mmCIF file of C-alpha atoms in Angstrom:
data_model
loop_
_atom_site.group_PDB
_atom_site.id
_atom_site.type_symbol
_atom_site.label_atom_id
_atom_site.label_comp_id
_atom_site.label_asym_id
_atom_site.label_seq_id
_atom_site.Cartn_x
_atom_site.Cartn_y
_atom_site.Cartn_z
ATOM 1 C CA UNK A 1 -58.040 -152.643 47.374
ATOM 2 C CA UNK A 2 -56.572 -149.163 47.041
ATOM 3 C CA UNK A 3 -57.152 -147.408 50.364
ATOM 4 C CA UNK A 4 -57.977 -144.187 48.492
ATOM 5 C CA UNK A 5 -60.520 -145.845 46.185
ATOM 6 C CA UNK A 6 -63.603 -144.966 48.287
ATOM 7 C CA UNK A 7 -62.647 -141.279 48.020
ATOM 8 C CA UNK A 8 -62.925 -141.378 44.244
ATOM 9 C CA UNK A 9 -65.945 -143.672 43.995
ATOM 10 C CA UNK A 10 -68.187 -142.210 41.239
ATOM 11 C CA UNK A 11 -71.502 -143.028 42.947
ATOM 12 C CA UNK A 12 -70.373 -141.544 46.251
ATOM 13 C CA UNK A 13 -68.973 -138.540 44.384
ATOM 14 C CA UNK A 14 -72.328 -137.900 42.691
ATOM 15 C CA UNK A 15 -74.173 -138.199 45.998
ATOM 16 C CA UNK A 16 -71.678 -135.864 47.669
ATOM 17 C CA UNK A 17 -71.981 -133.316 44.852
ATOM 18 C CA UNK A 18 -75.772 -133.353 45.111
ATOM 19 C CA UNK A 19 -75.530 -132.802 48.890
ATOM 20 C CA UNK A 20 -73.234 -129.801 48.316
ATOM 21 C CA UNK A 21 -75.612 -128.369 45.716
ATOM 22 C CA UNK A 22 -78.616 -128.651 48.033
ATOM 23 C CA UNK A 23 -76.714 -126.887 50.825
ATOM 24 C CA UNK A 24 -75.445 -124.233 48.416
ATOM 25 C CA UNK A 25 -79.036 -123.544 47.327
ATOM 26 C CA UNK A 26 -79.862 -122.921 50.981
ATOM 27 C CA UNK A 27 -76.950 -120.462 51.201
ATOM 28 C CA UNK A 28 -78.029 -118.703 47.984
ATOM 29 C CA UNK A 29 -81.565 -118.371 49.334
ATOM 30 C CA UNK A 30 -80.205 -116.824 52.545
ATOM 31 C CA UNK A 31 -77.719 -114.408 50.929
ATOM 32 C CA UNK A 32 -78.964 -113.877 47.376
ATOM 33 C CA UNK A 33 -75.629 -114.952 45.866
ATOM 34 C CA UNK A 34 -73.305 -117.915 45.506
ATOM 35 C CA UNK A 35 -70.777 -118.619 48.270
ATOM 36 C CA UNK A 36 -67.196 -117.749 47.277
ATOM 37 C CA UNK A 37 -64.396 -120.035 48.436
ATOM 38 C CA UNK A 38 -60.681 -119.914 47.602
ATOM 39 C CA UNK A 39 -58.681 -123.093 47.240
ATOM 40 C CA UNK A 40 -55.238 -122.015 48.440
ATOM 41 C CA UNK A 41 -53.353 -125.011 47.080
ATOM 42 C CA UNK A 42 -52.372 -125.515 43.437
ATOM 43 C CA UNK A 43 -52.881 -129.267 43.802
ATOM 44 C CA UNK A 44 -56.470 -128.558 44.858
ATOM 45 C CA UNK A 45 -56.934 -126.304 41.822
ATOM 46 C CA UNK A 46 -55.811 -129.071 39.499
ATOM 47 C CA UNK A 47 -57.821 -131.762 41.352
ATOM 48 C CA UNK A 48 -61.021 -129.685 41.312
ATOM 49 C CA UNK A 49 -60.686 -129.195 37.556
ATOM 50 C CA UNK A 50 -59.507 -132.681 36.655
ATOM 51 C CA UNK A 51 -62.218 -134.484 38.619
ATOM 52 C CA UNK A 52 -64.981 -132.258 37.273
ATOM 53 C CA UNK A 53 -65.960 -131.005 40.739
ATOM 54 C CA UNK A 54 -65.456 -127.357 39.779
ATOM 55 C CA UNK A 55 -67.567 -127.663 36.632
ATOM 56 C CA UNK A 56 -70.298 -129.609 38.461
ATOM 57 C CA UNK A 57 -70.620 -126.946 41.168
ATOM 58 C CA UNK A 58 -70.078 -123.802 39.088
ATOM 59 C CA UNK A 59 -73.750 -122.728 39.139
ATOM 60 C CA UNK A 60 -73.884 -123.019 42.930
ATOM 61 C CA UNK A 61 -70.420 -122.408 44.412
ATOM 62 C CA UNK A 62 -67.729 -120.042 43.124
ATOM 63 C CA UNK A 63 -64.320 -121.626 43.594
ATOM 64 C CA UNK A 64 -61.384 -119.243 43.154
ATOM 65 C CA UNK A 65 -57.820 -120.429 42.676
ATOM 66 C CA UNK A 66 -55.329 -118.966 45.127
ATOM 67 C CA UNK A 67 -51.567 -118.349 45.331
ATOM 68 C CA UNK A 68 -50.553 -121.853 46.421
ATOM 69 C CA UNK A 69 -48.688 -123.061 43.340
ATOM 70 C CA UNK A 70 -44.953 -122.677 44.112
ATOM 71 C CA UNK A 71 -43.941 -122.512 40.457
ATOM 72 C CA UNK A 72 -46.606 -119.905 39.616
ATOM 73 C CA UNK A 73 -45.566 -117.482 42.356
ATOM 74 C CA UNK A 74 -41.865 -117.624 41.461
ATOM 75 C CA UNK A 75 -41.043 -114.210 40.034
ATOM 76 C CA UNK A 76 -39.353 -113.569 36.679
ATOM 77 C CA UNK A 77 -36.276 -112.124 38.373
ATOM 78 C CA UNK A 78 -35.491 -115.545 39.874
ATOM 79 C CA UNK A 79 -35.491 -117.214 36.448
ATOM 80 C CA UNK A 80 -33.392 -114.367 35.023
ATOM 81 C CA UNK A 81 -30.920 -114.796 37.896
ATOM 82 C CA UNK A 82 -30.616 -118.530 37.303
ATOM 83 C CA UNK A 83 -29.987 -118.028 33.589
ATOM 84 C CA UNK A 84 -27.373 -115.415 34.380
ATOM 85 C CA UNK A 85 -25.668 -117.793 36.812
ATOM 86 C CA UNK A 86 -25.724 -120.603 34.247
ATOM 87 C CA UNK A 87 -23.500 -118.454 32.031
ATOM 88 C CA UNK A 88 -20.709 -118.788 34.576
ATOM 89 C CA UNK A 89 -17.969 -121.356 34.011
ATOM 90 C CA UNK A 90 -17.894 -124.434 36.218
ATOM 91 C CA UNK A 91 -21.474 -124.048 37.443
ATOM 92 C CA UNK A 92 -24.161 -126.741 37.477
ATOM 93 C CA UNK A 93 -27.726 -125.575 38.153
ATOM 94 C CA UNK A 94 -30.197 -128.072 39.603
ATOM 95 C CA UNK A 95 -33.948 -127.607 39.813
ATOM 96 C CA UNK A 96 -37.315 -129.349 39.747
ATOM 97 C CA UNK A 97 -38.760 -130.271 36.336
ATOM 98 C CA UNK A 98 -41.647 -127.786 36.508
ATOM 99 C CA UNK A 99 -39.226 -124.865 36.667
ATOM 100 C CA UNK A 100 -37.497 -125.660 33.386
ATOM 101 C CA UNK A 101 -40.182 -124.153 31.121
ATOM 102 C CA UNK A 102 -41.152 -121.151 33.267
ATOM 103 C CA UNK A 103 -40.429 -118.059 31.170
ATOM 104 C CA UNK A 104 -38.042 -115.436 32.446
ATOM 105 C CA UNK A 105 -37.789 -112.032 30.801
ATOM 106 C CA UNK A 106 -36.294 -113.475 27.622
ATOM 107 C CA UNK A 107 -35.727 -117.197 28.025
ATOM 108 C CA UNK A 108 -36.546 -120.231 30.140
ATOM 109 C CA UNK A 109 -34.077 -122.551 31.832
ATOM 110 C CA UNK A 110 -34.928 -125.175 29.218
ATOM 111 C CA UNK A 111 -33.901 -122.792 26.434
ATOM 112 C CA UNK A 112 -30.678 -122.029 28.305
ATOM 113 C CA UNK A 113 -30.018 -125.767 28.597
ATOM 114 C CA UNK A 114 -30.496 -126.253 24.846
ATOM 115 C CA UNK A 115 -27.784 -123.621 24.370
ATOM 116 C CA UNK A 116 -25.342 -125.786 26.259
ATOM 117 C CA UNK A 117 -25.715 -124.585 29.839
ATOM 118 C CA UNK A 118 -25.350 -127.301 32.483
ATOM 119 C CA UNK A 119 -28.834 -127.279 34.007
ATOM 120 C CA UNK A 120 -30.140 -130.526 35.472
ATOM 121 C CA UNK A 121 -33.575 -131.692 36.613
ATOM 122 C CA UNK A 122 -33.598 -133.454 39.990
ATOM 123 C CA UNK A 123 -36.408 -135.021 41.995
ATOM 124 C CA UNK A 124 -35.081 -133.914 45.369
ATOM 125 C CA UNK A 125 -32.612 -131.321 46.702
ATOM 126 C CA UNK A 126 -30.670 -134.294 48.071
ATOM 127 C CA UNK A 127 -29.994 -135.396 44.470
ATOM 128 C CA UNK A 128 -28.004 -132.205 44.002
ATOM 129 C CA UNK A 129 -25.859 -133.183 47.004
ATOM 130 C CA UNK A 130 -24.858 -136.319 45.120
ATOM 131 C CA UNK A 131 -24.038 -134.235 42.035
ATOM 132 C CA UNK A 132 -21.866 -131.959 44.189
ATOM 133 C CA UNK A 133 -19.910 -134.933 45.501
ATOM 134 C CA UNK A 134 -19.413 -136.266 41.982
ATOM 135 C CA UNK A 135 -18.206 -132.890 40.693
ATOM 136 C CA UNK A 136 -15.827 -131.452 43.311
ATOM 137 C CA UNK A 137 -14.286 -129.052 40.774
ATOM 138 C CA UNK A 138 -17.641 -127.380 40.040
ATOM 139 C CA UNK A 139 -20.138 -125.243 41.946
ATOM 140 C CA UNK A 140 -23.573 -126.816 42.348
ATOM 141 C CA UNK A 141 -26.507 -124.423 42.832
ATOM 142 C CA UNK A 142 -29.980 -125.720 43.665
ATOM 143 C CA UNK A 143 -32.972 -123.484 42.931
ATOM 144 C CA UNK A 144 -34.915 -123.799 46.179
ATOM 145 C CA UNK A 145 -38.571 -123.029 45.570
ATOM 146 C CA UNK A 146 -41.618 -124.246 47.482
ATOM 147 C CA UNK A 147 -44.002 -123.760 50.388
ATOM 148 C CA UNK A 148 -43.842 -125.417 53.805
ATOM 149 C CA UNK A 149 -44.307 -128.819 52.145
ATOM 150 C CA UNK A 150 -40.939 -128.580 50.401
ATOM 151 C CA UNK A 151 -38.939 -126.285 52.683
ATOM 152 C CA UNK A 152 -37.996 -129.070 55.167
ATOM 153 C CA UNK A 153 -36.307 -130.888 52.250
ATOM 154 C CA UNK A 154 -34.191 -127.799 51.590
ATOM 155 C CA UNK A 155 -33.164 -127.664 55.237
ATOM 156 C CA UNK A 156 -32.363 -131.385 55.106
ATOM 157 C CA UNK A 157 -30.116 -130.768 52.086
ATOM 158 C CA UNK A 158 -28.194 -128.092 54.004
ATOM 159 C CA UNK A 159 -27.824 -130.490 56.935
ATOM 160 C CA UNK A 160 -26.527 -133.200 54.602
ATOM 161 C CA UNK A 161 -24.086 -130.839 52.861
ATOM 162 C CA UNK A 162 -22.823 -129.653 56.247
ATOM 163 C CA UNK A 163 -22.308 -133.204 57.530
ATOM 164 C CA UNK A 164 -20.465 -134.209 54.347
ATOM 165 C CA UNK A 165 -18.284 -131.117 54.475
ATOM 166 C CA UNK A 166 -19.272 -129.934 51.005
ATOM 167 C CA UNK A 167 -17.982 -126.503 50.017
ATOM 168 C CA UNK A 168 -19.212 -126.530 46.409
ATOM 169 C CA UNK A 169 -22.953 -126.705 47.146
ATOM 170 C CA UNK A 170 -25.400 -123.861 47.730
ATOM 171 C CA UNK A 171 -29.125 -123.101 47.459
ATOM 172 C CA UNK A 172 -30.760 -120.091 45.801
ATOM 173 C CA UNK A 173 -33.586 -119.768 48.324
ATOM 174 C CA UNK A 174 -36.884 -118.407 47.076
ATOM 175 C CA UNK A 175 -39.325 -120.130 49.399
ATOM 176 C CA UNK A 176 -42.851 -119.013 50.239
ATOM 177 C CA UNK A 177 -45.004 -119.220 53.372
ATOM 178 C CA UNK A 178 -48.796 -119.606 53.394
ATOM 179 C CA UNK A 179 -49.779 -117.334 56.270
ATOM 180 C CA UNK A 180 -48.179 -114.065 55.029
ATOM 181 C CA UNK A 181 -49.723 -114.297 51.569
ATOM 182 C CA UNK A 182 -53.190 -115.096 52.959
ATOM 183 C CA UNK A 183 -52.883 -112.050 55.193
ATOM 184 C CA UNK A 184 -51.951 -109.888 52.185
ATOM 185 C CA UNK A 185 -54.957 -111.151 50.203
ATOM 186 C CA UNK A 186 -57.364 -110.557 53.085
ATOM 187 C CA UNK A 187 -55.906 -107.158 54.007
ATOM 188 C CA UNK A 188 -56.021 -105.980 50.373
ATOM 189 C CA UNK A 189 -59.754 -106.671 50.194
ATOM 190 C CA UNK A 190 -59.607 -106.970 46.398
ATOM 191 C CA UNK A 191 -61.832 -110.040 46.407
ATOM 192 C CA UNK A 192 -64.759 -111.067 48.571
ATOM 193 C CA UNK A 193 -64.277 -114.484 50.162
ATOM 194 C CA UNK A 194 -66.546 -116.536 52.408
ATOM 195 C CA UNK A 195 -63.973 -119.151 53.340
ATOM 196 C CA UNK A 196 -60.819 -121.079 52.478
ATOM 197 C CA UNK A 197 -60.316 -124.629 51.277
ATOM 198 C CA UNK A 198 -57.009 -125.107 53.076
ATOM 199 C CA UNK A 199 -54.057 -127.076 51.660
ATOM 200 C CA UNK A 200 -53.701 -130.686 52.778
ATOM 201 C CA UNK A 201 -49.985 -131.084 52.004
ATOM 202 C CA UNK A 202 -48.797 -127.873 53.661
ATOM 203 C CA UNK A 203 -51.026 -128.600 56.651
ATOM 204 C CA UNK A 204 -49.218 -131.902 57.250
ATOM 205 C CA UNK A 205 -46.218 -129.780 58.218
ATOM 206 C CA UNK A 206 -48.006 -126.780 59.730
ATOM 207 C CA UNK A 207 -50.876 -128.496 61.571
ATOM 208 C CA UNK A 208 -54.404 -127.223 62.089
ATOM 209 C CA UNK A 209 -53.465 -124.740 64.806
ATOM 210 C CA UNK A 210 -51.407 -122.667 62.351
ATOM 211 C CA UNK A 211 -54.626 -121.287 60.832
ATOM 212 C CA UNK A 212 -55.999 -119.814 64.055
ATOM 213 C CA UNK A 213 -55.183 -116.307 62.767
ATOM 214 C CA UNK A 214 -57.905 -116.728 60.119
ATOM 215 C CA UNK A 215 -60.661 -117.115 62.688
ATOM 216 C CA UNK A 216 -59.267 -114.925 65.467
ATOM 217 C CA UNK A 217 -58.249 -111.933 63.333
ATOM 218 C CA UNK A 218 -60.403 -112.203 60.199
ATOM 219 C CA UNK A 219 -63.405 -114.313 61.314
ATOM 220 C CA UNK A 220 -62.767 -116.424 58.204
ATOM 221 C CA UNK A 221 -63.723 -120.134 58.232
ATOM 222 C CA UNK A 222 -61.534 -122.768 56.640
ATOM 223 C CA UNK A 223 -61.508 -126.515 56.044
ATOM 224 C CA UNK A 224 -58.330 -128.562 55.541
ATOM 225 C CA UNK A 225 -59.014 -130.940 52.661
ATOM 226 C CA UNK A 226 -57.637 -133.997 50.906
ATOM 227 C CA UNK A 227 -57.386 -134.245 47.132
ATOM 228 C CA UNK A 228 -59.811 -136.939 45.944
ATOM 229 C CA UNK A 229 -63.291 -135.888 44.748
ATOM 230 C CA UNK A 230 -65.202 -137.188 47.780
ATOM 231 C CA UNK A 231 -62.698 -135.496 50.090
ATOM 232 C CA UNK A 232 -62.976 -132.197 48.218
ATOM 233 C CA UNK A 233 -66.775 -132.320 48.203
ATOM 234 C CA UNK A 234 -66.865 -133.226 51.897
ATOM 235 C CA UNK A 235 -64.692 -130.197 52.716
ATOM 236 C CA UNK A 236 -66.785 -127.847 50.582
ATOM 237 C CA UNK A 237 -69.921 -129.184 52.285
ATOM 238 C CA UNK A 238 -68.443 -128.504 55.739
ATOM 239 C CA UNK A 239 -67.321 -125.048 54.639
ATOM 240 C CA UNK A 240 -70.867 -124.314 53.511
ATOM 241 C CA UNK A 241 -72.220 -125.511 56.865
ATOM 242 C CA UNK A 242 -69.886 -123.126 58.705
ATOM 243 C CA UNK A 243 -70.985 -120.224 56.496
ATOM 244 C CA UNK A 244 -74.693 -120.967 56.893
ATOM 245 C CA UNK A 245 -74.265 -121.199 60.677
ATOM 246 C CA UNK A 246 -72.033 -118.063 60.630
ATOM 247 C CA UNK A 247 -69.227 -119.870 62.440
ATOM 248 C CA UNK A 248 -65.616 -118.747 62.018
ATOM 249 C CA UNK A 249 -63.937 -122.070 62.644
ATOM 250 C CA UNK A 250 -61.160 -124.250 61.198
ATOM 251 C CA UNK A 251 -62.117 -127.882 60.518
ATOM 252 C CA UNK A 252 -59.538 -130.573 59.850
ATOM 253 C CA UNK A 253 -61.211 -132.736 57.192
ATOM 254 C CA UNK A 254 -57.924 -134.531 56.452
ATOM 255 C CA UNK A 255 -57.268 -136.001 59.943
ATOM 256 C CA UNK A 256 -55.451 -139.133 58.744
ATOM 257 C CA UNK A 257 -52.613 -136.896 57.497
ATOM 258 C CA UNK A 258 -52.886 -133.614 59.416
ATOM 259 C CA UNK A 259 -52.492 -133.246 63.169
ATOM 260 C CA UNK A 260 -53.239 -130.357 65.491
ATOM 261 C CA UNK A 261 -49.652 -129.112 65.720
ATOM 262 C CA UNK A 262 -48.129 -130.531 62.519
ATOM 263 C CA UNK A 263 -44.822 -132.266 61.927
ATOM 264 C CA UNK A 264 -42.516 -131.400 64.810
ATOM 265 C CA UNK A 265 -39.398 -132.881 63.204
ATOM 266 C CA UNK A 266 -39.889 -130.864 60.009
ATOM 267 C CA UNK A 267 -40.514 -127.677 61.988
ATOM 268 C CA UNK A 268 -37.368 -128.240 64.089
ATOM 269 C CA UNK A 269 -35.287 -128.753 60.954
ATOM 270 C CA UNK A 270 -36.561 -125.505 59.437
ATOM 271 C CA UNK A 271 -36.025 -123.618 62.690
ATOM 272 C CA UNK A 272 -32.401 -124.789 62.993
ATOM 273 C CA UNK A 273 -31.255 -123.707 59.532
ATOM 274 C CA UNK A 274 -33.683 -121.015 58.388
ATOM 275 C CA UNK A 275 -35.108 -117.669 59.440
ATOM 276 C CA UNK A 276 -37.888 -115.436 58.065
ATOM 277 C CA UNK A 277 -36.958 -113.200 55.130
ATOM 278 C CA UNK A 278 -38.628 -110.942 52.583
ATOM 279 C CA UNK A 279 -39.700 -112.668 49.367
ATOM 280 C CA UNK A 280 -40.745 -111.484 45.913
ATOM 281 C CA UNK A 281 -44.015 -112.991 44.650
ATOM 282 C CA UNK A 282 -44.949 -112.933 40.965
ATOM 283 C CA UNK A 283 -47.811 -110.509 40.444
ATOM 284 C CA UNK A 284 -47.910 -109.507 44.097
ATOM 285 C CA UNK A 285 -44.525 -107.952 44.818
ATOM 286 C CA UNK A 286 -42.355 -108.164 47.892
ATOM 287 C CA UNK A 287 -44.044 -109.439 51.041
ATOM 288 C CA UNK A 288 -42.067 -108.899 54.261
ATOM 289 C CA UNK A 289 -41.087 -112.114 56.047
ATOM 290 C CA UNK A 290 -43.050 -114.247 53.598
ATOM 291 C CA UNK A 291 -40.256 -116.746 53.022
ATOM 292 C CA UNK A 292 -37.467 -118.539 54.831
ATOM 293 C CA UNK A 293 -33.793 -117.815 54.151
ATOM 294 C CA UNK A 294 -30.604 -119.363 55.503
ATOM 295 C CA UNK A 295 -29.413 -118.215 58.912
ATOM 296 C CA UNK A 296 -26.157 -116.246 58.970
ATOM 297 C CA UNK A 297 -24.066 -119.156 60.276
ATOM 298 C CA UNK A 298 -25.045 -121.185 57.185
ATOM 299 C CA UNK A 299 -24.378 -118.430 54.630
ATOM 300 C CA UNK A 300 -21.665 -120.551 52.950
ATOM 301 C CA UNK A 301 -24.623 -122.506 51.528
ATOM 302 C CA UNK A 302 -26.489 -119.335 50.479
ATOM 303 C CA UNK A 303 -26.116 -118.917 46.695
ATOM 304 C CA UNK A 304 -27.415 -115.319 46.813
ATOM 305 C CA UNK A 305 -24.452 -114.365 49.007
ATOM 306 C CA UNK A 306 -21.952 -116.662 47.325
ATOM 307 C CA UNK A 307 -22.688 -115.428 43.790
ATOM 308 C CA UNK A 308 -23.474 -111.729 43.695
ATOM 309 C CA UNK A 309 -25.173 -110.856 40.414
ATOM 310 C CA UNK A 310 -27.119 -107.838 39.168
ATOM 311 C CA UNK A 311 -30.341 -108.415 37.242
ATOM 312 C CA UNK A 312 -32.288 -105.786 35.295
ATOM 313 C CA UNK A 313 -35.974 -105.223 35.964
ATOM 314 C CA UNK A 314 -38.089 -108.024 34.450
ATOM 315 C CA UNK A 315 -39.580 -107.454 31.013
ATOM 316 C CA UNK A 316 -43.310 -106.693 31.118
ATOM 317 C CA UNK A 317 -45.722 -108.885 29.145
ATOM 318 C CA UNK A 318 -49.497 -109.062 28.706
ATOM 319 C CA UNK A 319 -49.571 -112.230 30.815
ATOM 320 C CA UNK A 320 -52.136 -111.948 33.630
ATOM 321 C CA UNK A 321 -50.767 -114.716 35.856
ATOM 322 C CA UNK A 322 -50.313 -112.184 38.648
ATOM 323 C CA UNK A 323 -54.053 -111.453 38.673
ATOM 324 C CA UNK A 324 -54.936 -115.149 38.343
ATOM 325 C CA UNK A 325 -52.760 -115.932 41.374
ATOM 326 C CA UNK A 326 -54.586 -113.276 43.423
ATOM 327 C CA UNK A 327 -58.000 -114.568 42.398
ATOM 328 C CA UNK A 328 -58.857 -111.356 40.519
ATOM 329 C CA UNK A 329 -59.460 -112.972 37.157
ATOM 330 C CA UNK A 330 -59.829 -116.338 35.471
ATOM 331 C CA UNK A 331 -57.551 -117.628 32.703
ATOM 332 C CA UNK A 332 -60.208 -117.218 29.997
ATOM 333 C CA UNK A 333 -60.168 -113.448 30.579
ATOM 334 C CA UNK A 334 -56.482 -113.213 29.597
ATOM 335 C CA UNK A 335 -56.116 -112.323 25.912
ATOM 336 C CA UNK A 336 -53.153 -114.702 25.641
ATOM 337 C CA UNK A 337 -55.009 -117.788 26.980
ATOM 338 C CA UNK A 338 -55.334 -120.574 24.407
ATOM 339 C CA UNK A 339 -53.961 -118.239 21.744
ATOM 340 C CA UNK A 340 -50.378 -117.096 22.222
ATOM 341 C CA UNK A 341 -50.216 -118.965 25.544
ATOM 342 C CA UNK A 342 -50.692 -122.741 25.525
ATOM 343 C CA UNK A 343 -48.974 -125.634 27.330
ATOM 344 C CA UNK A 344 -46.764 -126.072 24.257
ATOM 345 C CA UNK A 345 -45.840 -122.383 24.259
ATOM 346 C CA UNK A 346 -46.424 -120.992 27.770
ATOM 347 C CA UNK A 347 -46.139 -117.255 28.305
ATOM 348 C CA UNK A 348 -46.662 -117.417 32.055
ATOM 349 C CA UNK A 349 -45.970 -119.932 34.843
ATOM 350 C CA UNK A 350 -49.666 -120.678 35.457
ATOM 351 C CA UNK A 351 -49.721 -122.412 32.060
ATOM 352 C CA UNK A 352 -46.485 -124.319 32.757
ATOM 353 C CA UNK A 353 -46.992 -125.802 36.173
ATOM 354 C CA UNK A 354 -48.747 -129.096 36.871
ATOM 355 C CA UNK A 355 -50.528 -127.119 39.615
ATOM 356 C CA UNK A 356 -51.156 -124.005 37.513
ATOM 357 C CA UNK A 357 -54.622 -122.509 37.171
ATOM 358 C CA UNK A 358 -54.227 -121.763 33.457
ATOM 359 C CA UNK A 359 -53.023 -125.306 32.786
ATOM 360 C CA UNK A 360 -56.008 -126.688 34.739
ATOM 361 C CA UNK A 361 -58.462 -124.581 32.723
ATOM 362 C CA UNK A 362 -56.734 -125.440 29.444
ATOM 363 C CA UNK A 363 -56.743 -129.195 30.005
ATOM 364 C CA UNK A 364 -60.054 -129.715 31.819
ATOM 365 C CA UNK A 365 -62.362 -126.675 31.637
ATOM 366 C CA UNK A 366 -61.813 -125.180 28.201
ATOM 367 C CA UNK A 367 -64.830 -124.717 25.951
ATOM 368 C CA UNK A 368 -64.074 -125.072 22.232
#
């Protein structure tokens, strides 16, 4: 029997949803409005839509998608830079599949590839190490996106390249960290939130204790959740309990994967090779120390220093992904949604990514 099967059992899911609804009614009676929770993680956004949890609860709990999709928060300038680099001779660009169709100012990486540029999809940064070994006469650049879930893999790739003595491999780092962006959202005060549904995958690395700033500085409750419907509903239920009891507390509702202090080996790897650096976020702008960049003694693997290029300001569009990422609007309020912007012809990254809010609404919540 699949060990995850009980967490997607339809009868248990229905019972869990009804329990959440009853508790939400109690909250609404107390406060005269629905509770508002943000799911930080893009995988949660897609799971909530795909399993029908979001639609089932919409009259009782407002669930807002947050900035936790790594593809969606990658700014246009990064795509433009990669396309510019791909024009160079003897360069092979490597990236994850989701990044290929993300629009830059004029083109996507997929369009650049169709024009003959050597751009390859890999499943891991370590795959690009193999490509570097097989092509010693070429420069291999890996587009390093991702949150704390993926960043240890980037550090591992640097370690591997260093051990193998590779001089033709580098990473274009554009990583993102959860804590800085949550601080920006809370400090901006643009949206009212009652709590966070915290990301299960990132928390495996970070650990529960990394969210103490939410309770100590913002009095904001949060629950770390898994991704199956019963897990999601359990976490929402516990978040509601905290709100009704007015408790600013972090609950680990994913204890079989997340520990108190996280993954020590992954943290050590990141600490050895990387340091905090400013990062550009799509629709948000530059957030100081919101990413990790290579330390100075590993700059030979830093593509931004190895290949100095100048990119013009990104072209403006009517895409509202930036507002969707910040929880200020929903995809249906964008005039491009399901018209000019569809999965077959995405205008913004939120329609491209498998964790994107617009893609989730298009596939699972769209009303014809």
